[in-house]
Amino acid sequence: MVTKTSPSLELAPVVEAVRLRAELALLVMLDQGFGYADPRLPAETYRRDDDARSRVFRLGLRPIGSHAEAADQVAAKIAEVDSKEISSPALDALAQRFGLDAGERAIFAVCASYELDRDLRSLCHALSGRRPPALYGDHCLELAFPDVGGGADLSRSLGPASPLRFLIRQVDPPHGALRLNSAAAAWLVGDARLEPWLARRVTVTRDPGAGVDDEALKPAFTSLSARLGRGERELVVIQGPQGSGKQRLAEGLAGHLGRDLLATALPPLSSGPESPIDALRRVLVHARLWNQVAYVSGLETVTD
């Protein structure tokens, strides 16, 4: 299913802000002669520290100060944009669903902007120097945290304990090329479809609570709703013999929360092209991206 609206539409102000920072980063580097064909120094050499720059470049032939005026103009434009409050409900919702902190949210915003805007991609590729064109970790940090000069810890933000690992893939960490993974990229453009092999192994129920009598379970549902409303992520274990109504209970919970139910079972996932754990991870990430309740049966094959 492709949704009628996509997060990409409301991210335009975020993309503009990131693009301006990339433009300023490039102008500052060009202002110090970055890319100039100097026989005494590799063209892509650059130092951010003023003292180091003067030591390295003082005997070079690079033109210095050629882009200062343009850099000042872009800096003024950035100050104007930053003075306005930029809101993105879709980005806020995503951060809540995955438990992203402010730094992780900023990194995701840069990666999402790179996917959406070809001018930003062109600027990032120019910043790449002699490396293959890409959005690299060091530049991502600089665009996400301009006030600290890219000093945030990317290895922590993309490490094994970070929820960003479900949304962003990185080649050669900690400062290699960054890209949104396929699930996050599909979410960005409003495409809720699963890959065909995986779609055949799941069912999505709209309005799953219709016809489910949950009066006896209403207190439990209300308690879960309150915790989920605070951004807490819950794992609910439903136990019982086959045919005892476990999926109907899950449908009642999803209906009480006002969400669709995405149901699957571990045995069918085991017959796909990926390992069952990787396939299950895809299902759970997809459900979280689209604010669905995931119901997975057959997990006793893992826990037993």
mmCIF file of C-alpha atoms in Angstrom:
data_model
loop_
_atom_site.group_PDB
_atom_site.id
_atom_site.type_symbol
_atom_site.label_atom_id
_atom_site.label_comp_id
_atom_site.label_asym_id
_atom_site.label_seq_id
_atom_site.Cartn_x
_atom_site.Cartn_y
_atom_site.Cartn_z
ATOM 1 C CA MET A 1 0.000 0.000 0.000
ATOM 2 C CA VAL A 2 1.262 3.481 -0.888
ATOM 3 C CA THR A 3 -0.193 6.133 1.404
ATOM 4 C CA LYS A 4 -1.719 9.312 0.015
ATOM 5 C CA THR A 5 0.587 11.458 2.139
ATOM 6 C CA SER A 6 4.206 10.763 2.926
ATOM 7 C CA PRO A 7 6.578 12.115 5.560
ATOM 8 C CA SER A 8 8.744 13.525 2.771
ATOM 9 C CA LEU A 9 6.162 16.255 2.094
ATOM 10 C CA GLU A 10 6.355 17.752 5.586
ATOM 11 C CA LEU A 11 10.136 17.360 5.843
ATOM 12 C CA ALA A 12 10.779 20.154 3.322
ATOM 13 C CA PRO A 13 11.781 22.733 6.005
ATOM 14 C CA VAL A 14 14.118 20.175 7.606
ATOM 15 C CA VAL A 15 15.691 19.403 4.220
ATOM 16 C CA GLU A 16 16.195 23.113 3.534
ATOM 17 C CA ALA A 17 17.965 23.615 6.868
ATOM 18 C CA VAL A 18 20.298 20.655 6.263
ATOM 19 C CA ARG A 19 21.006 21.777 2.686
ATOM 20 C CA LEU A 20 21.990 25.255 3.884
ATOM 21 C CA ARG A 21 24.398 23.780 6.433
ATOM 22 C CA ALA A 22 25.969 21.617 3.727
ATOM 23 C CA GLU A 23 26.318 24.658 1.484
ATOM 24 C CA LEU A 24 27.984 26.623 4.280
ATOM 25 C CA ALA A 25 30.329 23.728 5.077
ATOM 26 C CA LEU A 26 31.447 23.607 1.443
ATOM 27 C CA LEU A 27 31.850 27.388 1.170
ATOM 28 C CA VAL A 28 33.979 27.499 4.335
ATOM 29 C CA MET A 29 36.244 24.815 2.907
ATOM 30 C CA LEU A 30 36.444 26.516 -0.496
ATOM 31 C CA ASP A 31 37.262 29.770 1.286
ATOM 32 C CA GLN A 32 40.390 28.059 2.591
ATOM 33 C CA GLY A 33 41.391 26.824 -0.869
ATOM 34 C CA PHE A 34 39.890 23.333 -0.626
ATOM 35 C CA GLY A 35 39.980 21.696 -4.066
ATOM 36 C CA TYR A 36 42.487 24.171 -5.531
ATOM 37 C CA ALA A 37 45.109 22.528 -7.740
ATOM 38 C CA ASP A 38 48.151 23.378 -5.620
ATOM 39 C CA PRO A 39 51.251 21.397 -6.650
ATOM 40 C CA ARG A 40 52.600 21.744 -3.100
ATOM 41 C CA LEU A 41 49.592 20.263 -1.307
ATOM 42 C CA PRO A 42 46.836 17.737 -2.169
ATOM 43 C CA ALA A 43 43.748 19.634 -3.248
ATOM 44 C CA GLU A 44 41.430 17.866 -0.796
ATOM 45 C CA THR A 45 43.538 18.562 2.295
ATOM 46 C CA TYR A 46 41.640 20.618 4.865
ATOM 47 C CA ARG A 47 42.096 21.507 8.530
ATOM 48 C CA ARG A 48 39.300 22.876 10.715
ATOM 49 C CA ASP A 49 41.610 24.196 13.433
ATOM 50 C CA ASP A 50 42.846 27.741 12.649
ATOM 51 C CA ASP A 51 46.380 27.180 13.943
ATOM 52 C CA ALA A 52 46.752 23.863 12.127
ATOM 53 C CA ARG A 53 45.446 25.439 8.943
ATOM 54 C CA SER A 54 47.979 28.251 9.077
ATOM 55 C CA ARG A 55 50.833 25.805 9.645
ATOM 56 C CA VAL A 56 49.855 23.462 6.834
ATOM 57 C CA PHE A 57 48.836 26.035 4.217
ATOM 58 C CA ARG A 58 51.169 28.987 4.846
ATOM 59 C CA LEU A 59 53.618 27.951 2.113
ATOM 60 C CA GLY A 60 50.949 26.856 -0.340
ATOM 61 C CA LEU A 61 49.545 28.670 -3.344
ATOM 62 C CA ARG A 62 45.893 28.377 -2.406
ATOM 63 C CA PRO A 63 43.633 31.429 -2.731
ATOM 64 C CA ILE A 64 42.325 32.282 0.744
ATOM 65 C CA GLY A 65 39.181 34.301 1.410
ATOM 66 C CA SER A 66 37.631 33.863 -2.037
ATOM 67 C CA HIS A 67 34.273 32.630 -0.688
ATOM 68 C CA ALA A 68 34.002 34.597 2.556
ATOM 69 C CA GLU A 69 31.178 36.859 1.403
ATOM 70 C CA ALA A 70 29.097 33.953 0.095
ATOM 71 C CA ALA A 71 29.692 32.045 3.331
ATOM 72 C CA ASP A 72 28.511 35.039 5.365
ATOM 73 C CA GLN A 73 25.339 35.259 3.275
ATOM 74 C CA VAL A 74 24.520 31.599 3.802
ATOM 75 C CA ALA A 75 25.305 31.868 7.529
ATOM 76 C CA ALA A 76 22.805 34.755 7.764
ATOM 77 C CA LYS A 77 20.206 32.659 5.949
ATOM 78 C CA ILE A 78 20.816 29.771 8.374
ATOM 79 C CA ALA A 79 20.352 32.124 11.333
ATOM 80 C CA GLU A 80 17.056 33.251 9.828
ATOM 81 C CA VAL A 81 15.867 29.665 9.346
ATOM 82 C CA ASP A 82 17.012 28.631 12.827
ATOM 83 C CA SER A 83 15.094 31.528 14.370
ATOM 84 C CA LYS A 84 11.872 29.862 13.251
ATOM 85 C CA GLU A 85 10.624 26.733 14.960
ATOM 86 C CA ILE A 86 10.836 23.852 12.494
ATOM 87 C CA SER A 87 8.319 21.153 13.336
ATOM 88 C CA SER A 88 7.850 17.746 11.779
ATOM 89 C CA PRO A 89 5.099 15.603 13.326
ATOM 90 C CA ALA A 90 6.184 12.590 11.237
ATOM 91 C CA LEU A 91 9.764 12.878 12.477
ATOM 92 C CA ASP A 92 8.557 13.381 16.047
ATOM 93 C CA ALA A 93 6.357 10.276 15.785
ATOM 94 C CA LEU A 94 9.214 8.219 14.362
ATOM 95 C CA ALA A 95 11.534 9.342 17.154
ATOM 96 C CA GLN A 96 8.933 8.332 19.740
ATOM 97 C CA ARG A 97 8.257 4.919 18.164
ATOM 98 C CA PHE A 98 11.948 4.010 18.067
ATOM 99 C CA GLY A 99 13.009 5.831 21.219
ATOM 100 C CA LEU A 100 15.450 8.149 19.427
ATOM 101 C CA ASP A 101 17.151 10.781 21.549
ATOM 102 C CA ALA A 102 17.743 14.295 20.205
ATOM 103 C CA GLY A 103 21.119 13.390 18.688
ATOM 104 C CA GLU A 104 19.832 10.247 16.988
ATOM 105 C CA ARG A 105 16.852 12.198 15.657
ATOM 106 C CA ALA A 106 19.206 14.813 14.181
ATOM 107 C CA ILE A 107 21.325 12.132 12.481
ATOM 108 C CA PHE A 108 18.220 10.508 11.006
ATOM 109 C CA ALA A 109 17.027 13.910 9.739
ATOM 110 C CA VAL A 110 20.311 14.427 7.867
ATOM 111 C CA CYS A 111 20.188 10.944 6.315
ATOM 112 C CA ALA A 112 16.540 11.408 5.332
ATOM 113 C CA SER A 113 17.317 14.790 3.782
ATOM 114 C CA TYR A 114 20.154 13.236 1.782
ATOM 115 C CA GLU A 115 17.711 10.680 0.344
ATOM 116 C CA LEU A 116 15.137 13.318 -0.562
ATOM 117 C CA ASP A 117 17.158 16.181 -2.029
ATOM 118 C CA ARG A 118 19.474 15.853 -5.018
ATOM 119 C CA ASP A 119 21.032 19.291 -4.416
ATOM 120 C CA LEU A 120 22.023 18.154 -0.923
ATOM 121 C CA ARG A 121 23.458 14.963 -2.379
ATOM 122 C CA SER A 122 25.513 17.043 -4.815
ATOM 123 C CA LEU A 123 26.862 19.182 -1.963
ATOM 124 C CA CYS A 124 27.712 16.133 0.144
ATOM 125 C CA HIS A 125 29.472 14.554 -2.822
ATOM 126 C CA ALA A 126 31.556 17.707 -3.247
ATOM 127 C CA LEU A 127 32.466 17.526 0.444
ATOM 128 C CA SER A 128 33.582 13.916 -0.072
ATOM 129 C CA GLY A 129 36.782 14.976 -1.827
ATOM 130 C CA ARG A 130 38.550 11.974 -3.325
ATOM 131 C CA ARG A 131 36.287 9.469 -1.600
ATOM 132 C CA PRO A 132 33.463 7.891 -3.616
ATOM 133 C CA PRO A 133 30.380 10.180 -3.654
ATOM 134 C CA ALA A 134 28.300 9.546 -0.512
ATOM 135 C CA LEU A 135 27.106 10.984 2.795
ATOM 136 C CA TYR A 136 29.951 10.174 5.178
ATOM 137 C CA GLY A 137 29.771 9.912 8.932
ATOM 138 C CA ASP A 138 32.004 12.909 9.598
ATOM 139 C CA HIS A 139 29.934 15.184 7.351
ATOM 140 C CA CYS A 140 26.687 13.813 8.757
ATOM 141 C CA LEU A 141 27.809 14.779 12.251
ATOM 142 C CA GLU A 142 28.872 18.218 11.083
ATOM 143 C CA LEU A 143 25.460 18.835 9.495
ATOM 144 C CA ALA A 144 23.530 17.356 12.429
ATOM 145 C CA PHE A 145 25.530 19.169 15.135
ATOM 146 C CA PRO A 146 27.003 22.316 13.546
ATOM 147 C CA ASP A 147 27.547 24.017 16.901
ATOM 148 C CA VAL A 148 29.984 21.341 18.081
ATOM 149 C CA GLY A 149 31.782 20.832 14.780
ATOM 150 C CA GLY A 150 30.752 17.231 14.322
ATOM 151 C CA GLY A 151 32.040 16.193 17.720
ATOM 152 C CA ALA A 152 29.129 13.899 18.587
ATOM 153 C CA ASP A 153 29.867 10.227 19.030
ATOM 154 C CA LEU A 154 28.680 8.524 15.832
ATOM 155 C CA SER A 155 29.829 5.101 16.967
ATOM 156 C CA ARG A 156 27.478 5.394 19.959
ATOM 157 C CA SER A 157 24.603 6.733 17.852
ATOM 158 C CA LEU A 158 24.903 3.825 15.408
ATOM 159 C CA GLY A 159 26.182 1.209 17.845
ATOM 160 C CA PRO A 160 24.586 -2.110 18.808
ATOM 161 C CA ALA A 161 22.475 -0.477 21.527
ATOM 162 C CA SER A 162 21.142 2.346 19.360
ATOM 163 C CA PRO A 163 17.695 2.164 17.728
ATOM 164 C CA LEU A 164 19.181 3.907 14.686
ATOM 165 C CA ARG A 165 20.657 0.563 13.654
ATOM 166 C CA PHE A 166 17.117 -0.423 12.588
ATOM 167 C CA LEU A 167 16.871 2.594 10.252
ATOM 168 C CA ILE A 168 20.360 3.410 8.952
ATOM 169 C CA ARG A 169 23.068 1.236 7.466
ATOM 170 C CA GLN A 170 26.723 2.224 7.436
ATOM 171 C CA VAL A 171 29.643 0.967 5.389
ATOM 172 C CA ASP A 172 32.961 0.802 7.247
ATOM 173 C CA PRO A 173 31.929 2.363 10.597
ATOM 174 C CA PRO A 174 32.367 4.634 12.403
ATOM 175 C CA HIS A 175 32.783 7.271 9.671
ATOM 176 C CA GLY A 176 31.888 5.392 6.486
ATOM 177 C CA ALA A 177 29.030 6.139 4.116
ATOM 178 C CA LEU A 178 25.525 6.328 5.617
ATOM 179 C CA ARG A 179 22.217 5.447 3.944
ATOM 180 C CA LEU A 180 18.705 4.821 5.149
ATOM 181 C CA ASN A 181 17.855 1.151 4.926
ATOM 182 C CA SER A 182 15.095 0.018 2.569
ATOM 183 C CA ALA A 183 12.378 0.020 5.260
ATOM 184 C CA ALA A 184 13.116 3.593 6.388
ATOM 185 C CA ALA A 185 13.441 4.816 2.792
ATOM 186 C CA ALA A 186 10.031 3.301 1.956
ATOM 187 C CA TRP A 187 8.493 4.962 5.033
ATOM 188 C CA LEU A 188 9.955 8.278 3.932
ATOM 189 C CA VAL A 189 7.981 8.246 0.670
ATOM 190 C CA GLY A 190 4.828 6.755 2.166
ATOM 191 C CA ASP A 191 5.245 3.249 0.740
ATOM 192 C CA ALA A 192 3.914 0.738 3.271
ATOM 193 C CA ARG A 193 4.423 -2.327 1.078
ATOM 194 C CA LEU A 194 6.589 -5.203 2.223
ATOM 195 C CA GLU A 195 8.852 -7.133 -0.090
ATOM 196 C CA PRO A 196 6.738 -9.736 -1.955
ATOM 197 C CA TRP A 197 8.289 -12.778 -0.254
ATOM 198 C CA LEU A 198 7.665 -11.221 3.162
ATOM 199 C CA ALA A 199 4.204 -9.869 2.306
ATOM 200 C CA ARG A 200 3.061 -13.435 1.564
ATOM 201 C CA ARG A 201 3.951 -14.387 5.135
ATOM 202 C CA VAL A 202 2.073 -11.659 7.002
ATOM 203 C CA THR A 203 -1.496 -10.381 7.223
ATOM 204 C CA VAL A 204 -2.557 -6.858 8.088
ATOM 205 C CA THR A 205 -5.964 -6.391 9.715
ATOM 206 C CA ARG A 206 -7.566 -2.953 9.552
ATOM 207 C CA ASP A 207 -9.809 -1.994 12.470
ATOM 208 C CA PRO A 208 -8.872 -5.253 14.212
ATOM 209 C CA GLY A 209 -10.986 -4.601 17.313
ATOM 210 C CA ALA A 210 -14.310 -4.726 15.452
ATOM 211 C CA GLY A 211 -16.499 -7.374 17.020
ATOM 212 C CA VAL A 212 -14.039 -8.193 19.815
ATOM 213 C CA ASP A 213 -15.634 -8.083 23.270
ATOM 214 C CA ASP A 214 -12.828 -6.698 25.390
ATOM 215 C CA GLU A 215 -14.873 -5.460 28.391
ATOM 216 C CA ALA A 216 -13.186 -7.892 30.775
ATOM 217 C CA LEU A 217 -9.763 -6.919 29.463
ATOM 218 C CA LYS A 218 -10.428 -3.188 29.314
ATOM 219 C CA PRO A 219 -8.404 -2.350 32.474
ATOM 220 C CA ALA A 220 -5.348 -4.146 31.077
ATOM 221 C CA PHE A 221 -5.787 -2.466 27.685
ATOM 222 C CA THR A 222 -6.156 0.941 29.342
ATOM 223 C CA SER A 223 -2.961 0.420 31.357
ATOM 224 C CA LEU A 224 -1.021 -0.578 28.245
ATOM 225 C CA SER A 225 -2.442 2.388 26.316
ATOM 226 C CA ALA A 226 -1.246 4.786 29.010
ATOM 227 C CA ARG A 227 2.293 3.400 28.920
ATOM 228 C CA LEU A 228 2.395 3.389 25.125
ATOM 229 C CA GLY A 229 1.120 6.968 25.122
ATOM 230 C CA ARG A 230 4.202 7.947 27.126
ATOM 231 C CA GLY A 231 6.390 6.481 24.409
ATOM 232 C CA GLU A 232 7.126 3.200 26.189
ATOM 233 C CA ARG A 233 7.521 0.157 23.965
ATOM 234 C CA GLU A 234 5.860 -2.963 25.276
ATOM 235 C CA LEU A 235 6.305 -6.682 24.630
ATOM 236 C CA VAL A 236 3.186 -8.590 25.602
ATOM 237 C CA VAL A 237 3.452 -12.378 25.935
ATOM 238 C CA ILE A 238 0.165 -14.207 25.301
ATOM 239 C CA GLN A 239 0.209 -17.835 26.376
ATOM 240 C CA GLY A 240 -2.366 -20.524 25.827
ATOM 241 C CA PRO A 241 -3.082 -23.708 23.887
ATOM 242 C CA GLN A 242 -3.824 -23.636 20.180
ATOM 243 C CA GLY A 243 -7.309 -22.310 19.468
ATOM 244 C CA SER A 244 -7.634 -20.491 22.793
ATOM 245 C CA GLY A 245 -8.024 -17.076 21.147
ATOM 246 C CA LYS A 246 -4.544 -15.576 21.438
ATOM 247 C CA GLN A 247 -4.781 -13.755 18.109
ATOM 248 C CA ARG A 248 -8.265 -12.476 18.941
ATOM 249 C CA LEU A 249 -6.812 -11.067 22.142
ATOM 250 C CA ALA A 250 -4.089 -9.339 20.117
ATOM 251 C CA GLU A 251 -6.754 -7.960 17.778
ATOM 252 C CA GLY A 252 -8.653 -6.584 20.758
ATOM 253 C CA LEU A 253 -5.526 -4.851 22.066
ATOM 254 C CA ALA A 254 -4.713 -3.380 18.642
ATOM 255 C CA GLY A 255 -8.300 -2.199 18.260
ATOM 256 C CA HIS A 256 -8.241 -0.594 21.708
ATOM 257 C CA LEU A 257 -5.060 1.264 20.709
ATOM 258 C CA GLY A 258 -6.602 2.321 17.386
ATOM 259 C CA ARG A 259 -3.890 0.581 15.343
ATOM 260 C CA ASP A 260 -3.746 -2.002 12.602
ATOM 261 C CA LEU A 261 -2.619 -5.510 13.501
ATOM 262 C CA LEU A 262 0.263 -7.062 11.571
ATOM 263 C CA ALA A 263 0.224 -10.810 12.200
ATOM 264 C CA THR A 264 2.769 -13.430 11.228
ATOM 265 C CA ALA A 265 4.185 -16.721 12.481
ATOM 266 C CA LEU A 266 7.763 -17.796 12.898
ATOM 267 C CA PRO A 267 7.541 -21.109 10.965
ATOM 268 C CA PRO A 268 6.574 -19.449 7.636
ATOM 269 C CA LEU A 269 9.322 -16.854 8.139
ATOM 270 C CA SER A 270 11.793 -19.726 8.422
ATOM 271 C CA SER A 271 11.103 -20.757 4.822
ATOM 272 C CA GLY A 272 12.090 -17.398 3.293
ATOM 273 C CA PRO A 273 15.382 -16.284 1.752
ATOM 274 C CA GLU A 274 16.596 -14.798 5.065
ATOM 275 C CA SER A 275 17.146 -16.344 8.466
ATOM 276 C CA PRO A 276 13.985 -16.377 10.594
ATOM 277 C CA ILE A 277 15.507 -13.899 13.042
ATOM 278 C CA ASP A 278 16.386 -11.417 10.258
ATOM 279 C CA ALA A 279 12.923 -11.838 8.744
ATOM 280 C CA LEU A 280 11.310 -11.312 12.130
ATOM 281 C CA ARG A 281 13.391 -8.176 12.628
ATOM 282 C CA ARG A 282 12.098 -6.840 9.302
ATOM 283 C CA VAL A 283 8.517 -7.485 10.368
ATOM 284 C CA LEU A 284 8.949 -5.786 13.743
ATOM 285 C CA VAL A 285 10.716 -2.742 12.249
ATOM 286 C CA HIS A 286 8.001 -2.430 9.591
ATOM 287 C CA ALA A 287 5.282 -2.581 12.255
ATOM 288 C CA ARG A 288 6.987 0.093 14.320
ATOM 289 C CA LEU A 289 7.530 2.364 11.321
ATOM 290 C CA TRP A 290 3.836 2.218 10.441
ATOM 291 C CA ASN A 291 2.558 2.307 14.041
ATOM 292 C CA GLN A 292 1.096 -1.184 13.865
ATOM 293 C CA VAL A 293 0.758 -3.795 16.604
ATOM 294 C CA ALA A 294 2.802 -6.859 15.623
ATOM 295 C CA TYR A 295 1.514 -10.278 16.603
ATOM 296 C CA VAL A 296 3.980 -13.148 16.167
ATOM 297 C CA SER A 297 2.943 -16.733 16.845
ATOM 298 C CA GLY A 298 5.218 -19.740 17.054
ATOM 299 C CA LEU A 299 7.919 -18.045 19.117
ATOM 300 C CA GLU A 300 8.174 -21.155 21.278
ATOM 301 C CA THR A 301 10.457 -22.501 18.514
ATOM 302 C CA VAL A 302 12.962 -19.859 19.634
ATOM 303 C CA THR A 303 12.397 -19.962 23.380
ATOM 304 C CA ASP A 304 12.174 -23.743 23.842
#
